[in-house]
Amino acid sequence: MSIEKKLSELSIELPEAPMPAANYVPFVRINDIVYVSGQISMNSNELICGKLGETLDVKQGAFAAKNCAISLLAQVKAACNGDIRRLIRVIKLTGFVNSTADFFEQPKVINGASDLFVELLGEAGRHARSAVSAVALPLGVAVEIEGIFQVR
């Protein structure tokens, strides 16, 4: 099944690719590899803010990570001239979780993104990954994720 059909089945509509908030580009494409800058947790153009282990739980963090993944897909689509079908595989994700010093479930939070990619792409959605804690993230968001993708 195509990624477009899977997105539709999950009632996910890719937003316009978010614009950078500072002096950087949202993605760099080199041949068949797309490096996507960190995408912050947003839902319907509203920031998902908070600190895991203080104001948010793992389920809320995973929801924030899933929304980062949706923004990553929007950037990949933009890198492919609007054709998300050109996405071949997810290579690597690096996830940053705004969390307290005694919160140790960063991997479970970033699973919100990883699970979505596997659901959409099957084996091609499995990827290398890092999930790390951050004392703070831009604008107070809960999660930020960057990614590397292979496209055609």
Coordinates of N, CA, C and O in Angstrom, one line a residue:
M1 N 0.8 -1.2 0.0 CA 0.0 0.0 0.0 C 0.9 1.2 0.0 O 1.9 1.3 0.6
S2 N 0.5 2.3 -0.7 CA 1.3 3.5 -0.8 C 1.3 4.3 0.5 O 0.4 4.2 1.3
I3 N 2.3 5.1 0.7 CA 2.4 5.9 1.9 C 1.2 6.9 1.9 O 0.7 7.2 3.0
E4 N 0.8 7.4 0.7 CA -0.4 8.3 0.7 C -1.6 7.6 1.2 O -2.4 8.2 2.0
K5 N -1.9 6.4 0.8 CA -3.0 5.6 1.3 C -2.9 5.4 2.8 O -3.9 5.5 3.5
K6 N -1.7 5.0 3.3 CA -1.5 4.8 4.7 C -1.8 6.0 5.5 O -2.5 6.0 6.5
L7 N -1.3 7.2 5.0 CA -1.6 8.4 5.7 C -3.1 8.7 5.8 O -3.6 9.1 6.8
S8 N -3.7 8.5 4.7 CA -5.2 8.7 4.6 C -5.9 7.8 5.6 O -6.8 8.2 6.3
E9 N -5.5 6.5 5.6 CA -6.1 5.5 6.6 C -6.0 6.0 8.0 O -6.8 5.7 8.8
L10 N -4.8 6.6 8.3 CA -4.6 7.1 9.7 C -5.1 8.5 9.9 O -4.8 9.1 11.0
S11 N -5.8 9.0 8.9 CA -6.4 10.4 9.0 C -5.3 11.4 9.3 O -5.5 12.4 10.0
I12 N -4.1 11.3 8.6 CA -3.1 12.2 8.7 C -2.9 13.0 7.4 O -2.7 12.3 6.3
E13 N -3.0 14.3 7.5 CA -2.8 15.1 6.3 C -1.5 15.9 6.6 O -1.4 16.6 7.6
L14 N -0.6 15.7 5.6 CA 0.7 16.4 5.8 C 0.5 17.9 5.7 O -0.1 18.4 4.7
P15 N 1.0 18.7 6.7 CA 0.9 20.1 6.6 C 1.9 20.7 5.6 O 2.7 19.9 5.0
E16 N 1.8 22.0 5.3 CA 2.9 22.6 4.5 C 4.1 22.5 5.4 O 4.1 22.5 6.6
A17 N 5.3 22.3 4.7 CA 6.5 22.1 5.4 C 6.8 23.4 6.2 O 6.8 24.5 5.7
P18 N 7.0 23.2 7.5 CA 7.3 24.4 8.4 C 8.6 25.2 7.9 O 9.5 24.6 7.5
M19 N 8.5 26.5 8.0 CA 9.6 27.3 7.7 C 10.6 27.4 8.9 O 10.2 27.3 10.0
P20 N 11.9 27.6 8.6 CA 12.9 27.6 9.7 C 12.6 28.9 10.5 O 12.2 29.9 10.1
A21 N 12.9 28.7 11.8 CA 12.7 29.8 12.8 C 14.0 30.7 12.9 O 14.0 31.7 13.7
A22 N 15.1 30.3 12.3 CA 16.4 31.0 12.4 C 17.1 30.9 11.1 O 16.6 30.6 10.1
N23 N 18.4 31.1 11.2 CA 19.3 31.2 10.0 C 19.8 29.8 9.6 O 20.9 29.4 9.9
Y24 N 18.9 29.0 9.1 CA 19.2 27.6 8.6 C 18.2 27.3 7.5 O 17.2 27.9 7.4
V25 N 18.4 26.2 6.8 CA 17.5 25.7 5.8 C 16.8 24.5 6.4 O 17.3 23.8 7.3
P26 N 15.5 24.2 6.0 CA 14.8 23.1 6.6 C 15.3 21.8 6.2 O 15.1 20.8 6.9
F27 N 15.9 21.7 5.0 CA 16.5 20.4 4.6 C 17.6 20.6 3.6 O 17.7 21.7 3.0
V28 N 18.5 19.7 3.5 CA 19.5 19.7 2.5 C 19.4 18.3 1.8 O 19.4 17.3 2.4
R29 N 19.3 18.4 0.5 CA 19.3 17.1 -0.3 C 20.6 17.0 -1.1 O 21.0 17.9 -1.8
I30 N 21.2 15.8 -0.9 CA 22.4 15.5 -1.7 C 22.1 14.1 -2.4 O 22.0 13.1 -1.7
N31 N 22.0 14.2 -3.7 CA 21.6 13.0 -4.5 C 20.3 12.4 -3.9 O 19.3 13.0 -3.9
D32 N 20.4 11.2 -3.4 CA 19.2 10.5 -2.9 C 19.1 10.5 -1.4 O 18.3 9.8 -0.8
I33 N 19.8 11.4 -0.7 CA 19.8 11.5 0.7 C 19.2 12.9 1.1 O 19.7 13.9 0.6
V34 N 18.3 13.0 2.0 CA 17.7 14.2 2.5 C 18.0 14.3 4.0 O 17.6 13.4 4.8
Y35 N 18.7 15.4 4.4 CA 18.9 15.7 5.8 C 17.9 16.7 6.2 O 17.9 17.8 5.7
V36 N 17.0 16.4 7.2 CA 16.0 17.3 7.6 C 16.4 17.9 9.0 O 16.7 17.2 9.9
S37 N 16.4 19.2 9.0 CA 16.6 19.9 10.3 C 15.6 19.5 11.3 O 14.5 19.0 11.0
G38 N 16.0 19.8 12.6 CA 15.1 19.4 13.7 C 13.7 20.0 13.6 O 13.6 21.2 13.3
Q39 N 12.7 19.2 13.7 CA 11.3 19.6 13.7 C 10.8 19.6 15.1 O 10.9 18.6 15.8
I40 N 10.2 20.7 15.5 CA 9.7 20.8 16.9 C 8.2 20.3 17.0 O 7.5 20.3 16.0
S41 N 7.8 19.9 18.2 CA 6.5 19.4 18.4 C 5.4 20.4 18.3 O 5.4 21.4 19.0
M42 N 4.6 20.2 17.2 CA 3.5 21.1 17.0 C 2.3 20.2 16.6 O 2.4 19.2 16.0
N43 N 1.1 20.7 16.9 CA -0.2 20.1 16.5 C -1.1 21.2 15.9 O -1.5 22.1 16.7
S44 N -1.4 21.1 14.7 CA -2.3 22.1 14.0 C -1.8 23.5 14.3 O -2.5 24.4 14.7
N45 N -0.5 23.7 14.0 CA 0.2 25.0 14.2 C 0.2 25.5 15.6 O 0.5 26.7 15.8
E46 N 0.0 24.7 16.6 CA 0.1 25.1 18.0 C 1.3 24.3 18.6 O 1.4 23.0 18.4
L47 N 2.2 24.9 19.3 CA 3.3 24.3 19.9 C 2.8 23.3 21.0 O 1.8 23.5 21.7
I48 N 3.5 22.1 21.1 CA 3.3 21.2 22.1 C 4.4 21.4 23.1 O 5.6 21.0 22.8
C49 N 4.2 22.1 24.2 CA 5.2 22.5 25.1 C 5.1 21.7 26.4 O 4.1 21.1 26.7
G50 N 6.2 21.7 27.1 CA 6.2 21.0 28.4 C 7.5 20.2 28.7 O 8.3 20.1 27.8
K51 N 7.6 19.7 29.9 CA 8.8 19.0 30.3 C 8.3 17.6 30.7 O 7.5 17.4 31.6
L52 N 8.9 16.6 30.1 CA 8.6 15.2 30.4 C 9.1 14.9 31.9 O 10.2 15.3 32.2
G53 N 8.3 14.3 32.7 CA 8.6 14.0 34.0 C 8.2 15.1 35.0 O 8.3 15.0 36.2
E54 N 7.7 16.2 34.4 CA 7.2 17.3 35.2 C 5.7 17.7 34.8 O 4.8 17.5 35.6
T55 N 5.6 18.1 33.6 CA 4.2 18.5 33.2 C 3.6 17.6 32.2 O 2.4 17.7 31.8
L56 N 4.4 16.7 31.6 CA 3.9 15.8 30.6 C 4.3 14.3 30.9 O 5.4 14.1 31.5
D57 N 3.5 13.4 30.5 CA 3.8 12.0 30.7 C 4.3 11.3 29.4 O 4.3 12.0 28.4
V58 N 4.7 10.1 29.4 CA 5.2 9.4 28.3 C 4.2 9.4 27.1 O 4.6 9.7 26.0
K59 N 3.0 9.2 27.4 CA 2.0 9.1 26.3 C 1.9 10.5 25.6 O 1.8 10.6 24.4
Q60 N 1.9 11.6 26.4 CA 1.8 12.9 25.8 C 3.1 13.2 25.0 O 3.1 13.9 24.0
G61 N 4.2 12.8 25.5 CA 5.5 12.9 24.8 C 5.5 12.2 23.5 O 6.0 12.7 22.5
A62 N 5.0 11.0 23.5 CA 5.0 10.2 22.3 C 4.1 10.8 21.3 O 4.4 10.8 20.0
F63 N 3.0 11.4 21.7 CA 2.1 12.2 20.8 C 2.9 13.4 20.2 O 2.8 13.7 19.0
A64 N 3.7 14.1 21.0 CA 4.5 15.2 20.5 C 5.5 14.7 19.5 O 5.7 15.3 18.5
A65 N 6.1 13.5 19.8 CA 7.1 13.0 18.8 C 6.5 12.6 17.5 O 7.0 12.8 16.4
K66 N 5.3 12.0 17.6 CA 4.5 11.6 16.4 C 4.3 12.9 15.5 O 4.5 12.8 14.3
N67 N 4.0 14.0 16.2 CA 3.8 15.2 15.4 C 5.1 15.8 14.8 O 5.1 16.3 13.7
C68 N 6.2 15.5 15.5 CA 7.5 15.9 14.9 C 7.7 15.0 13.6 O 8.2 15.5 12.6
A69 N 7.3 13.8 13.7 CA 7.5 12.9 12.5 C 6.7 13.4 11.3 O 7.1 13.3 10.2
I70 N 5.5 13.9 11.6 CA 4.6 14.4 10.6 C 5.3 15.6 9.9 O 5.3 15.7 8.7
S71 N 5.9 16.4 10.7 CA 6.6 17.6 10.1 C 7.8 17.1 9.3 O 8.2 17.7 8.3
L72 N 8.5 16.1 9.8 CA 9.6 15.6 9.1 C 9.2 15.1 7.7 O 9.8 15.4 6.7
L73 N 8.0 14.4 7.7 CA 7.5 13.9 6.4 C 7.1 15.1 5.5 O 7.3 15.0 4.2
A74 N 6.6 16.1 6.0 CA 6.3 17.3 5.2 C 7.5 17.9 4.6 O 7.5 18.3 3.4
Q75 N 8.6 17.9 5.3 CA 9.9 18.4 4.8 C 10.4 17.5 3.7 O 10.9 17.9 2.7
V76 N 10.3 16.2 3.9 CA 10.7 15.2 2.9 C 9.9 15.4 1.6 O 10.4 15.4 0.5
K77 N 8.6 15.6 1.8 CA 7.7 15.9 0.6 C 8.2 17.1 -0.1 O 8.3 17.1 -1.4
A78 N 8.5 18.2 0.6 CA 9.0 19.4 0.0 C 10.3 19.2 -0.7 O 10.5 19.7 -1.9
A79 N 11.2 18.3 -0.2 CA 12.5 18.0 -0.8 C 12.3 17.2 -2.1 O 13.2 17.2 -2.9
C80 N 11.2 16.6 -2.2 CA 10.9 15.7 -3.4 C 9.9 16.4 -4.3 O 9.1 15.8 -5.0
N81 N 9.9 17.7 -4.3 CA 9.0 18.5 -5.2 C 7.5 18.2 -5.0 O 6.8 18.1 -6.0
G82 N 7.1 17.9 -3.8 CA 5.7 17.7 -3.5 C 5.2 16.2 -3.7 O 4.0 16.0 -3.6
D83 N 6.2 15.3 -3.9 CA 5.8 13.9 -4.1 C 6.3 13.0 -3.1 O 7.5 12.5 -3.1
I84 N 5.5 12.7 -2.0 CA 6.0 11.9 -0.9 C 6.2 10.5 -1.3 O 6.9 9.7 -0.6
R85 N 5.7 10.1 -2.5 CA 5.9 8.7 -2.9 C 7.4 8.4 -3.3 O 7.7 7.3 -3.4
R86 N 8.2 9.5 -3.4 CA 9.6 9.3 -3.7 C 10.4 8.9 -2.4 O 11.6 8.6 -2.5
L87 N 9.8 8.9 -1.3 CA 10.5 8.5 -0.1 C 10.7 7.0 -0.1 O 9.8 6.2 -0.3
I88 N 12.0 6.6 0.0 CA 12.4 5.1 0.0 C 12.4 4.6 1.4 O 11.9 3.5 1.6
R89 N 13.2 5.2 2.2 CA 13.3 4.7 3.6 C 13.8 5.8 4.6 O 14.3 6.8 4.2
V90 N 13.5 5.5 5.8 CA 14.1 6.3 6.9 C 15.4 5.7 7.3 O 15.5 4.5 7.6
I91 N 16.4 6.6 7.4 CA 17.8 6.1 7.7 C 18.1 6.3 9.2 O 18.5 5.4 9.8
K92 N 17.9 7.5 9.7 CA 18.3 7.8 11.0 C 17.4 9.0 11.6 O 17.1 9.9 10.9
L93 N 17.0 8.8 12.9 CA 16.4 9.9 13.6 C 17.2 10.2 14.9 O 17.8 9.3 15.5
T94 N 17.3 11.5 15.2 CA 17.9 11.9 16.4 C 16.8 12.7 17.2 O 16.3 13.7 16.6
G95 N 16.4 12.2 18.3 CA 15.3 12.8 19.1 C 15.8 13.4 20.3 O 16.6 12.8 21.1
F96 N 15.3 14.6 20.6 CA 15.6 15.4 21.8 C 14.4 15.5 22.6 O 13.3 16.0 22.1
V97 N 14.4 15.2 23.9 CA 13.3 15.2 24.8 C 13.5 16.2 25.9 O 14.5 16.1 26.7
N98 N 12.7 17.2 26.0 CA 12.7 18.2 27.1 C 12.3 17.5 28.4 O 11.1 17.2 28.5
S99 N 13.2 17.1 29.2 CA 12.9 16.3 30.4 C 13.6 16.7 31.6 O 14.7 17.3 31.6
T100 N 13.1 16.2 32.8 CA 13.7 16.4 34.0 C 14.9 15.5 34.2 O 15.1 14.5 33.4
A101 N 15.8 15.8 35.1 CA 17.0 15.0 35.3 C 16.7 13.6 35.7 O 17.6 12.7 35.5
D102 N 15.6 13.3 36.3 CA 15.2 12.0 36.8 C 14.2 11.3 35.9 O 13.6 10.3 36.3
F103 N 14.1 11.8 34.6 CA 13.2 11.1 33.6 C 14.1 10.3 32.7 O 15.1 10.8 32.2
F104 N 13.8 9.0 32.6 CA 14.7 8.1 31.9 C 14.0 7.3 30.7 O 14.5 6.3 30.2
E105 N 12.9 7.8 30.3 CA 12.1 7.1 29.3 C 12.1 7.8 27.9 O 11.1 7.7 27.2
Q106 N 13.2 8.5 27.6 CA 13.3 9.2 26.3 C 13.1 8.2 25.2 O 12.4 8.6 24.2
P107 N 13.6 7.0 25.2 CA 13.3 6.1 24.1 C 11.8 5.9 23.8 O 11.3 5.8 22.7
K108 N 11.0 5.7 24.9 CA 9.6 5.5 24.8 C 8.9 6.7 24.2 O 7.9 6.6 23.5
V109 N 9.4 7.9 24.5 CA 8.8 9.1 23.9 C 9.1 9.2 22.4 O 8.2 9.3 21.6
I110 N 10.3 8.9 22.0 CA 10.7 9.0 20.6 C 10.1 7.9 19.8 O 9.9 7.9 18.6
N111 N 9.6 6.8 20.5 CA 8.9 5.7 19.8 C 7.6 6.3 19.1 O 7.2 5.7 18.2
G112 N 7.1 7.4 19.6 CA 5.9 8.0 18.9 C 6.2 8.3 17.5 O 5.4 8.1 16.6
A113 N 7.5 8.7 17.2 CA 7.9 9.0 15.8 C 8.2 7.7 15.1 O 7.8 7.4 14.0
S114 N 9.1 6.9 15.8 CA 9.5 5.6 15.2 C 8.3 4.7 14.8 O 8.3 4.1 13.7
D115 N 7.4 4.6 15.7 CA 6.2 3.7 15.4 C 5.4 4.2 14.2 O 5.0 3.4 13.4
L116 N 5.3 5.5 14.0 CA 4.6 6.1 12.9 C 5.3 5.7 11.6 O 4.7 5.3 10.6
F117 N 6.6 5.9 11.6 CA 7.4 5.5 10.3 C 7.3 4.1 10.0 O 7.1 3.7 8.8
V118 N 7.3 3.2 11.0 CA 7.2 1.8 10.7 C 5.8 1.4 10.2 O 5.6 0.6 9.3
E119 N 4.8 2.1 10.8 CA 3.4 1.9 10.4 C 3.2 2.3 9.0 O 2.5 1.6 8.2
L120 N 3.8 3.4 8.6 CA 3.7 3.9 7.2 C 4.5 3.2 6.2 O 4.0 3.0 5.1
L121 N 5.7 2.7 6.6 CA 6.6 2.2 5.6 C 7.1 0.8 5.8 O 7.8 0.2 5.0
G122 N 6.6 0.1 6.8 CA 7.0 -1.2 7.1 C 8.5 -1.3 7.4 O 9.1 -0.4 8.1
E123 N 9.2 -2.3 6.9 CA 10.7 -2.4 7.1 C 11.4 -1.2 6.7 O 12.4 -0.8 7.3
A124 N 11.0 -0.5 5.6 CA 11.7 0.7 5.2 C 11.5 1.9 6.2 O 12.2 2.9 6.1
G125 N 10.7 1.7 7.1 CA 10.5 2.7 8.2 C 11.4 2.5 9.4 O 11.6 3.4 10.2
R126 N 12.0 1.3 9.5 CA 12.9 1.0 10.6 C 14.2 1.8 10.3 O 14.7 1.9 9.2
H127 N 14.8 2.3 11.4 CA 15.9 3.2 11.3 C 16.8 3.1 12.5 O 16.5 2.7 13.5
A128 N 18.0 3.7 12.3 CA 19.0 3.9 13.4 C 18.4 5.1 14.1 O 17.7 5.9 13.6
R129 N 18.8 5.2 15.4 CA 18.1 6.3 16.2 C 18.9 6.6 17.5 O 19.5 5.7 18.1
S130 N 18.8 7.8 17.9 CA 19.3 8.3 19.2 C 18.1 9.0 19.9 O 17.3 9.7 19.2
A131 N 18.0 8.8 21.2 CA 16.9 9.5 22.0 C 17.6 10.1 23.2 O 18.1 9.3 24.1
V132 N 17.7 11.4 23.3 CA 18.5 12.0 24.3 C 17.6 13.0 25.1 O 16.7 13.6 24.5
S133 N 18.1 13.3 26.3 CA 17.4 14.3 27.1 C 18.0 15.7 26.9 O 19.2 15.8 26.5
A134 N 17.2 16.7 27.0 CA 17.6 18.1 27.0 C 17.0 18.8 28.1 O 15.9 18.6 28.5
V135 N 17.8 19.7 28.7 CA 17.3 20.5 29.8 C 16.2 21.5 29.4 O 15.4 21.9 30.1
A136 N 16.3 21.9 28.1 CA 15.4 22.8 27.5 C 15.4 22.6 26.0 O 16.5 22.3 25.5
L137 N 14.3 23.0 25.3 CA 14.3 23.0 23.9 C 13.7 24.3 23.4 O 13.1 25.0 24.2
P138 N 14.0 24.7 22.1 CA 13.5 26.0 21.6 C 12.0 26.2 21.9 O 11.2 25.2 21.7
L139 N 11.6 27.3 22.3 CA 10.3 27.8 22.6 C 9.6 26.9 23.6 O 8.4 27.0 23.8
G140 N 10.3 26.1 24.4 CA 9.8 25.3 25.5 C 9.1 24.1 25.0 O 8.3 23.5 25.7
V141 N 9.3 23.7 23.7 CA 8.6 22.5 23.2 C 9.0 21.2 23.9 O 10.1 21.2 24.5
A142 N 8.2 20.2 23.8 CA 8.5 19.0 24.5 C 9.5 18.1 23.8 O 10.3 17.4 24.4
V143 N 9.5 18.1 22.4 CA 10.3 17.2 21.6 C 10.8 17.9 20.4 O 10.0 18.8 19.8
E144 N 12.0 17.6 20.0 CA 12.5 18.0 18.7 C 13.2 16.8 18.0 O 13.9 16.1 18.7
I145 N 12.9 16.6 16.7 CA 13.5 15.4 16.1 C 14.1 15.8 14.7 O 13.4 16.6 14.0
E146 N 15.3 15.4 14.4 CA 15.8 15.6 13.1 C 16.0 14.2 12.4 O 16.0 13.2 13.1
G147 N 16.1 14.2 11.1 CA 16.1 12.9 10.4 C 16.9 12.9 9.1 O 17.1 14.0 8.5
I148 N 17.3 11.7 8.7 CA 18.0 11.5 7.5 C 17.2 10.4 6.7 O 16.8 9.4 7.3
F149 N 16.9 10.7 5.4 CA 16.0 9.9 4.6 C 16.6 9.6 3.3 O 17.3 10.4 2.7
Q150 N 16.2 8.5 2.7 CA 16.6 8.1 1.3 C 15.4 8.3 0.4 O 14.3 7.9 0.8
V151 N 15.6 9.0 -0.7 CA 14.6 9.3 -1.6 C 15.0 8.9 -3.0 O 16.2 8.7 -3.3
R152 N 14.0 8.9 -4.0 CA 14.4 8.7 -5.3 C 14.1 9.9 -6.1 O 13.5 10.8 -5.8

